[in-house]
CSV table of C-alpha atoms and ligand atoms in Angstrom, one decimal:
chain,number,residue,atom,x,y,z
A,22,MET,CA,-30.5,-49.3,9.3
A,23,SER,CA,-31.8,-46.8,11.8
A,24,ILE,CA,-34.5,-44.3,10.9
A,25,ALA,CA,-32.0,-41.5,11.3
A,26,GLY,CA,-29.7,-43.2,8.9
A,27,SER,CA,-32.4,-43.6,6.2
A,28,GLU,CA,-33.3,-39.9,6.5
A,29,ASN,CA,-29.7,-39.1,6.2
A,30,HIS,CA,-29.5,-41.2,3.0
A,31,GLU,CA,-32.6,-39.5,1.7
A,32,MET,CA,-31.1,-36.0,2.2
A,33,LEU,CA,-27.9,-37.0,0.5
A,34,ARG,CA,-29.8,-38.3,-2.5
A,35,SER,CA,-31.8,-35.0,-2.7
A,36,LEU,CA,-28.7,-32.9,-3.1
A,37,PRO,CA,-29.0,-31.1,-6.4
A,38,SER,CA,-26.5,-31.5,-9.2
A,39,VAL,CA,-24.2,-28.7,-10.3
A,40,ASP,CA,-26.2,-28.3,-13.5
A,41,GLU,CA,-29.5,-27.8,-11.6
A,42,VAL,CA,-28.0,-25.0,-9.5
A,43,VAL,CA,-26.4,-23.4,-12.5
A,44,ARG,CA,-29.9,-23.1,-14.1
A,45,GLN,CA,-31.2,-21.4,-11.0
A,46,LEU,CA,-28.3,-19.0,-10.9
A,47,THR,CA,-28.1,-17.8,-14.5
A,48,LEU,CA,-31.0,-15.4,-13.8
A,49,SER,CA,-28.9,-13.6,-11.2
A,50,GLN,CA,-27.6,-10.2,-12.3
A,51,ALA,CA,-24.8,-10.3,-9.8
A,52,LEU,CA,-23.2,-13.2,-11.6
A,53,GLN,CA,-22.7,-11.6,-14.9
A,54,GLU,CA,-19.2,-10.4,-14.1
A,55,THR,CA,-18.1,-13.7,-12.6
A,56,PRO,CA,-16.4,-16.2,-14.9
A,57,ARG,CA,-18.5,-19.3,-15.4
A,58,ALA,CA,-15.7,-21.6,-14.2
A,59,ALA,CA,-15.6,-19.7,-10.9
A,60,VAL,CA,-19.4,-20.0,-10.5
A,61,ILE,CA,-19.3,-23.8,-11.1
A,62,GLU,CA,-16.4,-24.2,-8.7
A,63,ALA,CA,-18.4,-22.3,-6.0
A,64,ILE,CA,-21.5,-24.4,-6.6
A,65,ARG,CA,-19.4,-27.6,-6.3
A,66,GLN,CA,-18.0,-26.3,-3.0
A,67,ALA,CA,-21.5,-25.4,-1.7
A,68,ILE,CA,-22.8,-28.9,-2.5
A,69,ASP,CA,-19.8,-30.5,-0.8
A,70,ASP,CA,-20.3,-28.3,2.3
A,71,CYS,CA,-23.9,-29.3,2.5
A,72,ARG,CA,-23.1,-33.0,2.0
A,73,GLN,CA,-20.5,-32.7,4.8
A,74,LYS,CA,-23.1,-31.2,7.1
A,75,ILE,CA,-25.6,-34.0,6.4
A,76,ARG,CA,-22.9,-36.6,7.0
A,77,GLU,CA,-22.1,-35.0,10.4
A,78,GLY,CA,-25.7,-35.6,11.3
A,79,GLN,CA,-27.3,-32.2,10.8
A,80,ALA,CA,-31.0,-32.5,9.8
A,81,VAL,CA,-31.7,-30.4,6.7
A,82,PRO,CA,-35.3,-30.7,5.3
A,83,THR,CA,-34.9,-31.9,1.7
A,84,THR,CA,-37.2,-29.1,0.5
A,85,GLN,CA,-34.8,-26.5,1.8
A,86,LEU,CA,-31.7,-28.0,0.2
A,87,PRO,CA,-31.8,-26.1,-3.1
A,88,GLU,CA,-32.2,-22.8,-1.2
A,89,LEU,CA,-29.4,-23.6,1.2
A,90,ILE,CA,-27.0,-24.4,-1.6
A,91,LEU,CA,-27.9,-21.3,-3.5
A,92,GLN,CA,-27.3,-19.2,-0.5
A,93,ARG,CA,-24.0,-20.9,0.3
A,94,THR,CA,-22.9,-20.4,-3.4
A,95,MET,CA,-23.7,-16.7,-3.3
A,96,GLN,CA,-21.8,-16.4,0.0
A,97,LEU,CA,-18.7,-18.1,-1.5
A,98,LEU,CA,-18.8,-16.0,-4.6
A,99,ARG,CA,-19.2,-12.8,-2.5
A,100,GLU,CA,-16.3,-13.7,-0.3
A,101,ARG,CA,-14.1,-14.5,-3.3
A,102,GLY,CA,-15.4,-11.4,-5.2
A,103,GLY,CA,-14.3,-9.3,-2.2
A,104,GLN,CA,-10.7,-10.1,-3.2
A,105,ARG,CA,-11.1,-8.7,-6.7
A,106,GLN,CA,-9.2,-5.5,-7.1
A,107,ARG,CA,-11.5,-2.5,-7.6
A,108,PRO,CA,-11.6,1.2,-6.6
A,109,VAL,CA,-12.2,1.9,-2.9
A,110,ILE,CA,-13.0,5.1,-1.2
A,111,ASN,CA,-10.3,5.7,1.5
A,112,ALA,CA,-12.1,7.4,4.4
A,113,THR,CA,-9.6,6.2,7.0
A,114,GLY,CA,-7.6,9.5,6.9
A,115,ILE,CA,-4.4,7.4,6.5
A,116,LEU,CA,-2.8,8.9,3.4
A,117,LEU,CA,-0.4,6.0,2.6
A,118,HIS,CA,-2.6,3.0,3.5
A,119,THR,CA,-0.6,-0.1,2.6
A,120,ASN,CA,-3.7,-2.3,2.4
A,121,LEU,CA,-5.3,0.3,0.0
A,122,GLY,CA,-2.3,0.5,-2.3
A,123,ARG,CA,-0.4,3.4,-0.7
A,124,ALA,CA,-0.2,6.6,-2.9
A,125,PRO,CA,-3.0,7.3,-5.4
A,126,LEU,CA,-1.5,8.2,-8.8
A,127,ALA,CA,-1.9,11.6,-10.5
A,128,ASP,CA,-4.2,11.6,-13.5
A,129,HIS,CA,-1.1,12.4,-15.6
A,130,ALA,CA,0.5,9.2,-14.4
A,131,VAL,CA,-2.6,7.2,-15.2
A,132,ASP,CA,-2.7,8.6,-18.7
A,133,ARG,CA,0.9,7.6,-19.2
A,134,ILE,CA,0.2,4.1,-18.1
A,135,ARG,CA,-2.6,3.9,-20.6
A,136,GLU,CA,-0.3,5.2,-23.4
A,137,SER,CA,2.4,2.7,-22.6
A,138,ALA,CA,0.1,-0.3,-22.3
A,139,GLY,CA,0.6,-1.2,-26.0
A,140,TYR,CA,3.9,-1.2,-27.8
A,141,THR,CA,6.2,1.4,-26.3
A,142,ASN,CA,9.9,2.4,-26.6
A,143,VAL,CA,10.8,1.0,-23.2
A,144,GLU,CA,14.1,-0.3,-24.4
A,145,LEU,CA,14.5,1.5,-27.7
A,146,ASP,CA,16.2,4.8,-28.5
A,147,LEU,CA,13.9,6.4,-31.2
A,148,GLU,CA,16.7,8.8,-32.2
A,149,ASN,CA,19.1,6.1,-33.5
A,150,GLY,CA,16.9,3.1,-33.6
A,151,ARG,CA,19.2,1.1,-31.2
A,152,ARG,CA,18.4,-0.7,-28.1
A,153,SER,CA,18.5,1.6,-25.1
A,154,GLU,CA,18.6,1.1,-21.4
A,155,ARG,CA,15.3,0.4,-19.7
A,156,GLY,CA,14.2,3.4,-17.6
A,157,ALA,CA,16.9,5.7,-19.0
A,158,HIS,CA,14.6,8.7,-19.2
A,159,VAL,CA,13.1,8.3,-15.8
A,160,CYS,CA,16.6,8.0,-14.4
A,161,ASP,CA,17.7,11.2,-16.1
A,162,ARG,CA,14.7,13.0,-14.5
A,163,LEU,CA,15.4,11.4,-11.1
A,164,CYS,CA,18.9,12.9,-11.3
A,165,LEU,CA,17.5,16.3,-12.1
A,166,LEU,CA,15.1,16.1,-9.2
A,167,THR,CA,17.6,14.8,-6.6
A,168,GLY,CA,20.9,16.2,-7.8
A,169,ALA,CA,22.5,12.7,-8.1
A,170,GLU,CA,24.9,11.5,-10.7
A,171,ALA,CA,22.9,8.4,-11.7
A,172,ALA,CA,19.8,6.4,-10.8
A,173,VAL,CA,18.3,3.0,-11.1
A,174,VAL,CA,14.7,1.8,-10.6
A,175,VAL,CA,13.6,-1.6,-9.2
A,176,ASN,CA,10.5,-3.2,-8.0
A,177,ASN,CA,10.3,-1.6,-4.5
A,178,CYS,CA,12.6,-0.2,-1.8
A,179,ALA,CA,13.0,-3.7,-0.3
A,180,ALA,CA,14.5,-4.7,-3.7
A,181,ALA,CA,16.6,-1.6,-3.7
A,182,THR,CA,18.1,-2.5,-0.4
A,183,MET,CA,18.7,-6.1,-1.5
A,184,LEU,CA,20.4,-5.0,-4.7
A,185,ALA,CA,22.6,-2.4,-3.1
A,186,LEU,CA,23.7,-4.7,-0.3
A,187,ASN,CA,24.3,-7.6,-2.6
A,188,THR,CA,26.2,-5.6,-5.2
A,189,LEU,CA,28.4,-3.7,-2.8
A,190,ALA,CA,28.9,-6.2,0.0
A,191,ALA,CA,28.2,-9.8,-0.8
A,192,GLY,CA,30.1,-12.0,1.6
A,193,ARG,CA,31.4,-9.0,3.5
A,194,GLU,CA,30.4,-6.8,6.4
A,195,VAL,CA,28.1,-3.8,6.5
A,196,ILE,CA,28.1,-1.6,9.6
A,197,VAL,CA,24.7,-0.5,11.0
A,198,SER,CA,23.6,1.0,14.3
A,199,ARG,CA,21.6,-1.2,16.7
A,200,GLY,CA,19.1,1.7,16.9
A,201,GLN,CA,18.3,1.3,13.2
A,202,LEU,CA,17.7,-2.5,13.0
A,203,VAL,CA,14.0,-1.9,12.1
A,204,GLU,CA,11.0,-3.9,11.1
A,205,ILE,CA,9.2,-1.9,8.5
A,206,GLY,CA,6.0,-4.0,8.5
A,207,GLY,CA,4.7,-6.9,6.6
A,208,GLY,CA,7.6,-9.0,8.0
A,209,TYR,CA,10.3,-6.8,6.4
A,210,ARG,CA,13.0,-7.0,9.0
A,211,LEU,CA,16.4,-5.5,8.3
A,212,PRO,CA,18.6,-8.3,9.7
A,213,GLU,CA,16.8,-10.8,7.5
A,214,VAL,CA,17.3,-8.6,4.4
A,215,PHE,CA,21.0,-8.5,5.2
A,216,SER,CA,21.3,-12.3,5.2
A,217,ALA,CA,19.1,-12.7,2.2
A,218,ALA,CA,21.4,-10.3,0.3
A,219,GLY,CA,24.4,-12.4,1.4
A,220,THR,CA,26.0,-9.7,3.5
A,221,ILE,CA,27.1,-9.9,7.1
A,222,LEU,CA,25.5,-7.5,9.6
A,223,ARG,CA,28.0,-5.7,11.8
A,224,GLU,CA,25.9,-4.1,14.6
A,225,VAL,CA,27.3,-1.2,16.5
A,226,GLY,CA,26.2,1.0,19.5
A,227,THR,CA,23.1,0.4,21.5
A,228,THR,CA,19.3,0.8,20.9
A,229,ASN,CA,19.3,4.4,22.1
A,230,ARG,CA,22.9,5.6,21.7
A,231,THR,CA,25.4,5.1,18.9
A,232,TYR,CA,28.4,7.3,18.6
A,233,LEU,CA,30.7,8.0,15.6
A,234,LYS,CA,33.5,6.2,17.5
A,235,ASP,CA,31.4,3.0,17.5
A,236,TYR,CA,31.4,3.0,13.7
A,237,GLN,CA,35.1,4.0,13.6
A,238,SER,CA,36.2,1.0,15.7
A,239,ALA,CA,34.0,-1.4,13.8
A,240,VAL,CA,35.7,-0.7,10.4
A,241,SER,CA,38.0,-3.5,9.4
A,242,ASP,CA,39.4,-5.2,6.3
A,243,ASP,CA,36.1,-7.1,6.1
A,244,THR,CA,34.0,-3.9,6.0
A,245,ALA,CA,32.3,-3.3,2.6
A,246,ALA,CA,29.9,-0.4,3.5
A,247,ILE,CA,28.2,1.6,6.2
A,248,ILE,CA,24.4,1.9,6.1
A,249,ARG,CA,22.1,4.4,7.7
A,250,VAL,CA,18.5,3.3,7.9
A,251,HIS,CA,15.7,5.8,8.5
A,252,ARG,CA,13.5,4.7,11.4
A,253,SER,CA,10.5,5.0,9.2
A,254,ASN,CA,7.7,4.0,11.4
A,255,PHE,CA,8.7,4.9,15.0
A,256,CYS,CA,10.4,7.8,16.8
A,257,GLN,CA,13.0,7.7,19.5
A,258,SER,CA,13.2,10.4,22.1
A,259,GLY,CA,14.8,10.9,25.5
A,260,PHE,CA,18.4,9.7,26.1
A,261,VAL,CA,19.2,9.1,22.5
A,262,THR,CA,22.1,10.0,20.1
A,263,GLU,CA,23.5,9.1,16.8
A,264,PRO,CA,26.0,10.7,14.5
A,265,ALA,CA,24.8,13.2,11.8
A,266,LEU,CA,24.8,12.0,8.2
A,267,ALA,CA,27.6,14.3,7.4
A,268,GLU,CA,29.8,12.7,10.1
A,269,LEU,CA,29.1,9.3,8.7
A,270,VAL,CA,29.9,10.4,5.2
A,271,GLN,CA,33.2,11.8,6.3
A,272,LEU,CA,34.1,8.6,8.1
A,273,ALA,CA,33.1,6.5,5.1
A,274,GLN,CA,35.2,8.7,2.8
A,275,GLU,CA,38.3,8.6,5.0
A,276,ARG,CA,38.1,4.8,5.0
A,277,SER,CA,37.2,4.6,1.2
A,278,LEU,CA,33.9,3.0,2.0
A,279,PRO,CA,30.5,3.7,0.4
A,280,LEU,CA,27.8,5.1,2.6
A,281,ILE,CA,24.3,3.7,1.9
A,282,ASP,CA,21.4,5.9,3.1
A,283,ASP,CA,18.1,3.9,3.2
A,284,LEU,CA,15.5,6.6,3.5
A,285,GLY,CA,12.4,4.6,2.7
A,286,SER,CA,9.8,7.4,2.6
A,287,GLY,CA,11.5,9.4,-0.1
A,288,CYS,CA,10.5,12.9,0.7
A,289,VAL,CA,11.5,15.3,-2.1
A,290,THR,CA,9.3,18.3,-1.1
A,291,ASP,CA,9.8,20.3,2.0
A,292,LEU,CA,6.9,19.5,4.3
A,293,SER,CA,8.1,21.4,7.4
A,294,ALA,CA,5.1,23.8,7.0
A,295,LEU,CA,2.9,20.7,8.0
A,296,GLY,CA,5.1,19.9,11.0
A,297,ILE,CA,6.6,17.0,9.1
A,298,SER,CA,10.4,16.8,9.2
A,299,GLU,CA,11.2,13.7,7.1
A,300,PRO,CA,14.8,13.5,5.8
A,301,MET,CA,14.9,14.7,2.2
A,302,VAL,CA,16.5,12.8,-0.7
A,303,GLN,CA,18.2,16.0,-2.0
A,304,ALA,CA,19.8,16.5,1.4
A,305,SER,CA,21.1,13.0,1.5
A,306,VAL,CA,22.6,13.3,-2.0
A,307,ALA,CA,24.1,16.7,-1.1
A,308,ALA,CA,25.6,15.4,2.1
A,309,GLY,CA,27.6,12.9,0.1
A,310,ALA,CA,25.8,9.6,0.6
A,311,GLU,CA,27.1,7.3,-2.2
A,312,LEU,CA,23.7,5.7,-2.6
A,313,THR,CA,20.3,6.9,-1.4
A,314,LEU,CA,17.4,4.5,-1.4
A,315,PHE,CA,13.7,5.3,-1.3
A,316,SER,CA,10.2,4.0,-2.4
A,317,GLY,CA,8.2,5.3,-5.3
A,318,ASP,CA,4.8,5.0,-3.5
A,319,LYS,CA,5.4,6.7,-0.2
A,320,LEU,CA,5.9,10.4,-0.1
A,321,LEU,CA,6.9,10.6,-3.7
A,322,GLY,CA,3.3,9.9,-4.4
A,323,GLY,CA,3.9,7.5,-7.4
A,324,PRO,CA,3.7,3.8,-8.3
A,325,GLN,CA,5.3,1.0,-6.3
A,326,ALA,CA,9.0,1.2,-7.1
A,327,GLY,CA,12.4,1.2,-5.4
A,328,ILE,CA,14.7,4.0,-6.4
A,329,ILE,CA,18.4,4.2,-5.9
A,330,VAL,CA,20.3,7.4,-6.7
A,331,GLY,CA,23.9,8.2,-6.3
A,332,ARG,CA,27.4,7.6,-7.6
A,333,SER,CA,27.5,6.4,-11.2
A,334,THR,CA,30.1,3.7,-10.6
A,335,TRP,CA,28.0,1.9,-8.1
A,336,ILE,CA,24.8,2.3,-10.1
A,337,GLN,CA,26.5,0.9,-13.2
A,338,ARG,CA,27.6,-2.1,-11.1
A,339,MET,CA,24.1,-2.7,-9.8
A,340,LYS,CA,22.6,-2.4,-13.4
A,341,ARG,CA,25.0,-5.2,-14.4
A,342,SER,CA,24.1,-7.4,-11.5
A,343,PRO,CA,22.3,-10.7,-12.3
A,344,MET,CA,19.8,-9.7,-9.6
A,345,MET,CA,18.8,-6.6,-11.6
A,346,ARG,CA,16.9,-8.8,-14.2
A,347,ALA,CA,14.8,-10.2,-11.4
A,348,LEU,CA,14.1,-6.9,-9.7
A,349,ARG,CA,13.6,-4.5,-12.7
A,350,ALA,CA,10.5,-2.5,-13.0
A,351,ASP,CA,7.7,-3.0,-15.6
A,352,LYS,CA,7.1,-0.6,-18.5
A,353,LEU,CA,3.8,0.6,-16.9
A,354,ILE,CA,5.5,1.4,-13.6
A,355,LEU,CA,8.3,3.3,-15.4
A,356,ALA,CA,5.7,5.3,-17.4
A,357,ALA,CA,3.8,6.3,-14.2
A,358,LEU,CA,7.1,7.1,-12.4
A,359,GLU,CA,8.3,9.3,-15.3
A,360,ALA,CA,5.1,11.3,-15.0
A,361,THR,CA,5.2,11.5,-11.2
A,362,VAL,CA,8.8,12.7,-11.2
A,363,GLU,CA,8.1,15.3,-14.0
A,364,LEU,CA,5.2,16.7,-11.9
A,365,HIS,CA,7.6,17.1,-8.9
A,366,LEU,CA,10.0,19.1,-11.1
A,367,SER,CA,7.9,22.2,-11.1
A,368,GLU,CA,6.2,24.1,-8.4
A,369,GLN,CA,3.0,24.6,-10.5
A,370,THR,CA,2.6,20.9,-11.4
A,371,ARG,CA,3.5,19.5,-8.0
A,372,LYS,CA,0.0,20.3,-6.7
A,373,LYS,CA,-1.4,17.8,-9.2
A,374,LEU,CA,0.0,15.0,-7.2
A,375,PRO,CA,-2.9,13.7,-5.2
A,376,LEU,CA,-0.7,12.8,-2.2
A,377,LEU,CA,0.6,16.4,-1.9
A,378,ALA,CA,-2.8,17.9,-2.5
A,379,MET,CA,-4.2,15.8,0.3
A,380,LEU,CA,-1.4,16.6,2.7
A,381,PHE,CA,-1.9,20.3,2.2
A,382,ARG,CA,-5.7,20.3,2.5
A,383,SER,CA,-6.5,22.8,5.3
A,384,ALA,CA,-8.7,22.0,8.3
A,385,GLU,CA,-11.1,24.7,7.1
A,386,GLU,CA,-11.4,23.0,3.7
A,387,LEU,CA,-12.1,19.7,5.3
A,388,ARG,CA,-14.7,21.2,7.5
A,389,ARG,CA,-16.5,22.6,4.4
A,390,ASP,CA,-16.2,19.2,2.8
A,391,CYS,CA,-17.9,17.6,5.8
A,392,GLU,CA,-20.7,20.2,5.8
A,393,GLY,CA,-21.3,19.6,2.1
A,394,LEU,CA,-21.5,15.9,2.6
A,395,LEU,CA,-23.7,16.1,5.7
A,396,HIS,CA,-26.0,18.5,3.9
A,397,GLY,CA,-26.7,16.0,1.1
A,398,LEU,CA,-27.5,13.2,3.6
A,399,ASP,CA,-31.0,12.1,4.6
A,400,VAL,CA,-30.3,10.7,8.1
A,401,PRO,CA,-33.0,8.8,10.1
A,402,GLU,CA,-33.8,10.1,13.5
A,403,SER,CA,-32.2,7.3,15.4
A,404,VAL,CA,-28.9,7.9,13.8
A,405,SER,CA,-26.6,10.8,14.6
A,406,VAL,CA,-24.0,12.2,12.2
A,407,SER,CA,-21.8,15.1,13.4
A,408,ILE,CA,-18.8,17.0,12.3
A,409,GLU,CA,-15.9,16.5,14.6
A,410,SER,CA,-12.3,17.7,14.6
A,411,THR,CA,-9.7,14.9,14.1
A,412,VAL,CA,-6.1,14.3,13.5
A,413,CYS,CA,-4.8,12.2,10.5
A,414,GLU,CA,-1.5,10.4,10.0
A,415,VAL,CA,0.5,9.8,6.9
A,416,GLY,CA,0.9,6.1,7.5
A,417,GLY,CA,2.4,3.5,5.1
A,418,GLY,CA,5.3,3.0,7.5
A,419,SER,CA,6.5,6.6,7.1
A,420,VAL,CA,6.4,9.9,9.0
A,421,PRO,CA,5.9,8.5,12.5
A,422,GLY,CA,4.1,10.8,14.8
A,423,SER,CA,2.7,12.9,12.0
A,424,ALA,CA,-0.5,14.7,13.0
A,425,LEU,CA,-2.5,16.5,10.4
A,426,PRO,CA,-5.5,18.3,12.0
A,427,GLY,CA,-8.8,18.3,10.1
A,428,PHE,CA,-12.4,17.3,10.3
A,429,ALA,CA,-14.4,14.1,9.9
A,430,LEU,CA,-18.0,13.0,10.0
A,431,ARG,CA,-18.8,10.8,13.0
A,432,VAL,CA,-21.7,8.4,12.7
A,433,SER,CA,-23.2,7.1,15.9
A,434,GLY,CA,-26.4,5.5,17.1
A,435,ILE,CA,-25.9,2.7,14.7
A,436,PRO,CA,-24.2,-0.8,15.2
A,437,CYS,CA,-20.6,0.1,14.3
A,438,ASP,CA,-19.5,-3.4,13.1
A,439,ASP,CA,-22.5,-3.9,10.9
A,440,PHE,CA,-22.3,-0.4,9.5
A,441,SER,CA,-18.6,-0.7,8.6
A,442,ARG,CA,-19.1,-4.1,7.1
A,443,ILE,CA,-22.0,-2.9,5.0
A,444,LEU,CA,-19.9,0.1,3.9
A,445,ARG,CA,-17.2,-2.2,2.7
A,446,ARG,CA,-19.6,-4.4,0.7
A,447,GLN,CA,-21.2,-1.7,-1.4
A,448,PRO,CA,-20.6,-1.5,-5.1
A,449,VAL,CA,-18.1,1.4,-4.4
A,450,PRO,CA,-16.7,0.2,-1.1
A,451,VAL,CA,-15.9,2.7,1.6
A,452,MET,CA,-13.2,2.0,4.2
A,453,ALA,CA,-14.0,4.1,7.2
A,454,ARG,CA,-12.1,4.6,10.5
A,455,ILE,CA,-13.4,2.9,13.6
A,456,GLN,CA,-12.8,4.6,16.8
A,457,GLN,CA,-14.5,4.4,20.2
A,458,GLY,CA,-17.1,2.1,18.8
A,459,GLN,CA,-18.1,4.7,16.2
A,460,VAL,CA,-17.6,5.0,12.5
A,461,TRP,CA,-15.6,8.1,11.3
A,462,ILE,CA,-15.6,9.3,7.7
A,463,GLU,CA,-12.3,11.1,7.2
A,464,MET,CA,-12.5,13.6,4.3
A,465,ARG,CA,-8.7,14.2,3.9
A,466,THR,CA,-8.2,11.0,2.0
A,467,VAL,CA,-11.4,11.1,-0.1
A,468,MET,CA,-10.5,12.0,-3.7
A,469,ASP,CA,-12.5,14.8,-5.4
A,470,HIS,CA,-14.0,12.5,-8.0
A,471,GLN,CA,-15.3,10.2,-5.3
A,472,ARG,CA,-17.6,12.6,-3.5
A,473,ALA,CA,-20.8,11.7,-5.2
A,474,ASP,CA,-20.2,8.0,-4.7
A,475,LEU,CA,-19.3,8.6,-1.1
A,476,ARG,CA,-22.6,10.4,-0.4
A,477,HIS,CA,-24.6,7.7,-2.2
A,478,THR,CA,-22.8,4.8,-0.5
A,479,LEU,CA,-23.1,6.4,3.0
A,480,GLN,CA,-26.8,7.0,2.4
A,481,GLU,CA,-27.4,3.4,1.2
A,482,ALA,CA,-25.3,1.8,4.0
A,483,ILE,CA,-27.1,3.8,6.7
A,484,ARG,CA,-30.4,2.7,5.3
A,485,GLN,CA,-29.4,-1.0,5.1
A,486,THR,CA,-27.8,-1.0,8.6
A,487,VAL,CA,-30.9,0.6,10.2
A,488,THR,CA,-33.2,-1.8,8.4
A,489,LYS,CA,-31.1,-4.8,9.5
A,490,ALA,CA,-31.1,-3.5,13.2
A,491,GLU,CA,-34.9,-3.1,13.1
A,492,SER,CA,-35.6,-6.6,11.7
B,1,PLP,C1,9.2,1.4,3.5
B,1,PLP,C2,10.7,1.2,3.7
B,1,PLP,C3,11.3,0.1,3.0
B,1,PLP,C4,10.5,-0.8,2.2
B,1,PLP,O1,10.0,-0.1,1.1
B,1,PLP,P1,9.0,-0.8,0.1
B,1,PLP,O2,8.9,0.1,-1.1
B,1,PLP,O3,7.7,-1.0,0.8
B,1,PLP,O4,9.6,-2.1,-0.3
B,1,PLP,C5,12.7,-0.1,3.2
B,1,PLP,N1,13.4,0.7,4.0
B,1,PLP,C6,12.8,1.8,4.7
B,1,PLP,C7,13.7,2.6,5.5
B,1,PLP,C8,11.5,2.0,4.5
B,1,PLP,O5,10.9,3.1,5.2
């Protein structure tokens, strides 16, 4: 046996047991929230990693082994802890940030989730004591809001598209413009949804130009529906054309076909004052779309949900579909959606929806917010924090090209990658915007109750980053 081999053997024998590491760790404050089984699993992994390194021939002084394993354990726990869901301060300026859970809920919606968490009459009519239809109340309210005859709520808009296509057109053709065969993001691609729903895609027109006559000549005995899909996350300009919704509705009616309008973003409030011209749900219903589809957590500003409004006969058929049971929304979602829709129903309460409040924050307000935040910061001389004008976007695969002017804090003179990482790893994590190698703190998406935490976290992260850079 070589000397190196015996050293290697010595190191392997010196590896601590899981129990020994557990005893060292129990003192650590940070571990109090972590379940014991997860700590043990991380220790086991850390010891395995160390054993592997030694076997590969790395020299590790036996005296340093306990410390190395401890460090590796803490690193593994931190990495896994980073996945645990917790509140995050969104300082990216992207209002519907899919990685951050899209729309923040109104307080009222959160209260209603709490109220419904125990037993609740989700499928019970308290008037007569009989079983009722899940979501009946929120569907009533959705009809009131959109002017539709009937409504149904499912898990998300992708589920709504699946359910609508499958119910109306399984085994048959649905006509769609080539200019609307979109990928929404996260791998949601319309042609794949068609095949998953068991329908046959009948593409018409070209990427940039589709005429009414293209739809007309595609209608056959195999046609089950015409679908219009909102190009949610990109714009087309230049040499482009497509028929207006009213023209498609007329064609569909002439041929006794349903027209499905997949809007996605689900705008129910006129946002033209902000330069945002998203198609509105009410307009789609009024124009005569048989079914209009949209998300609950985009511009509606509610929980994740897929909403279908339209003709009662189609909605009833969807509710009886076996798919419905797999796609139906949970009682907590229905409670939050009820509250969200109720807030939309009156001009006074609409402002209580955080998404709308954030959209309408003026540049002047944001500049004052920046001043307030900067004033409370104690910034070291080497670091520079300035107030800069910026432009925010709505995001979340909606409102392409939206540009909301405002102000942000720009932090420079500090290693950008370190700073943004340290910001993310604070007890109240802050997601900032990185641009031109600098960290930008956008105020538009910071919620009112998060301001004190934001100031504290910024202060702490600047201090830690500067200390790290100096060492
Ligand atoms: C966003 C979007 C979807 C998917 O909605 P989810 O609620 O995210 O499932 C479907 N269609 C369109 C047009 C969209 O914009």
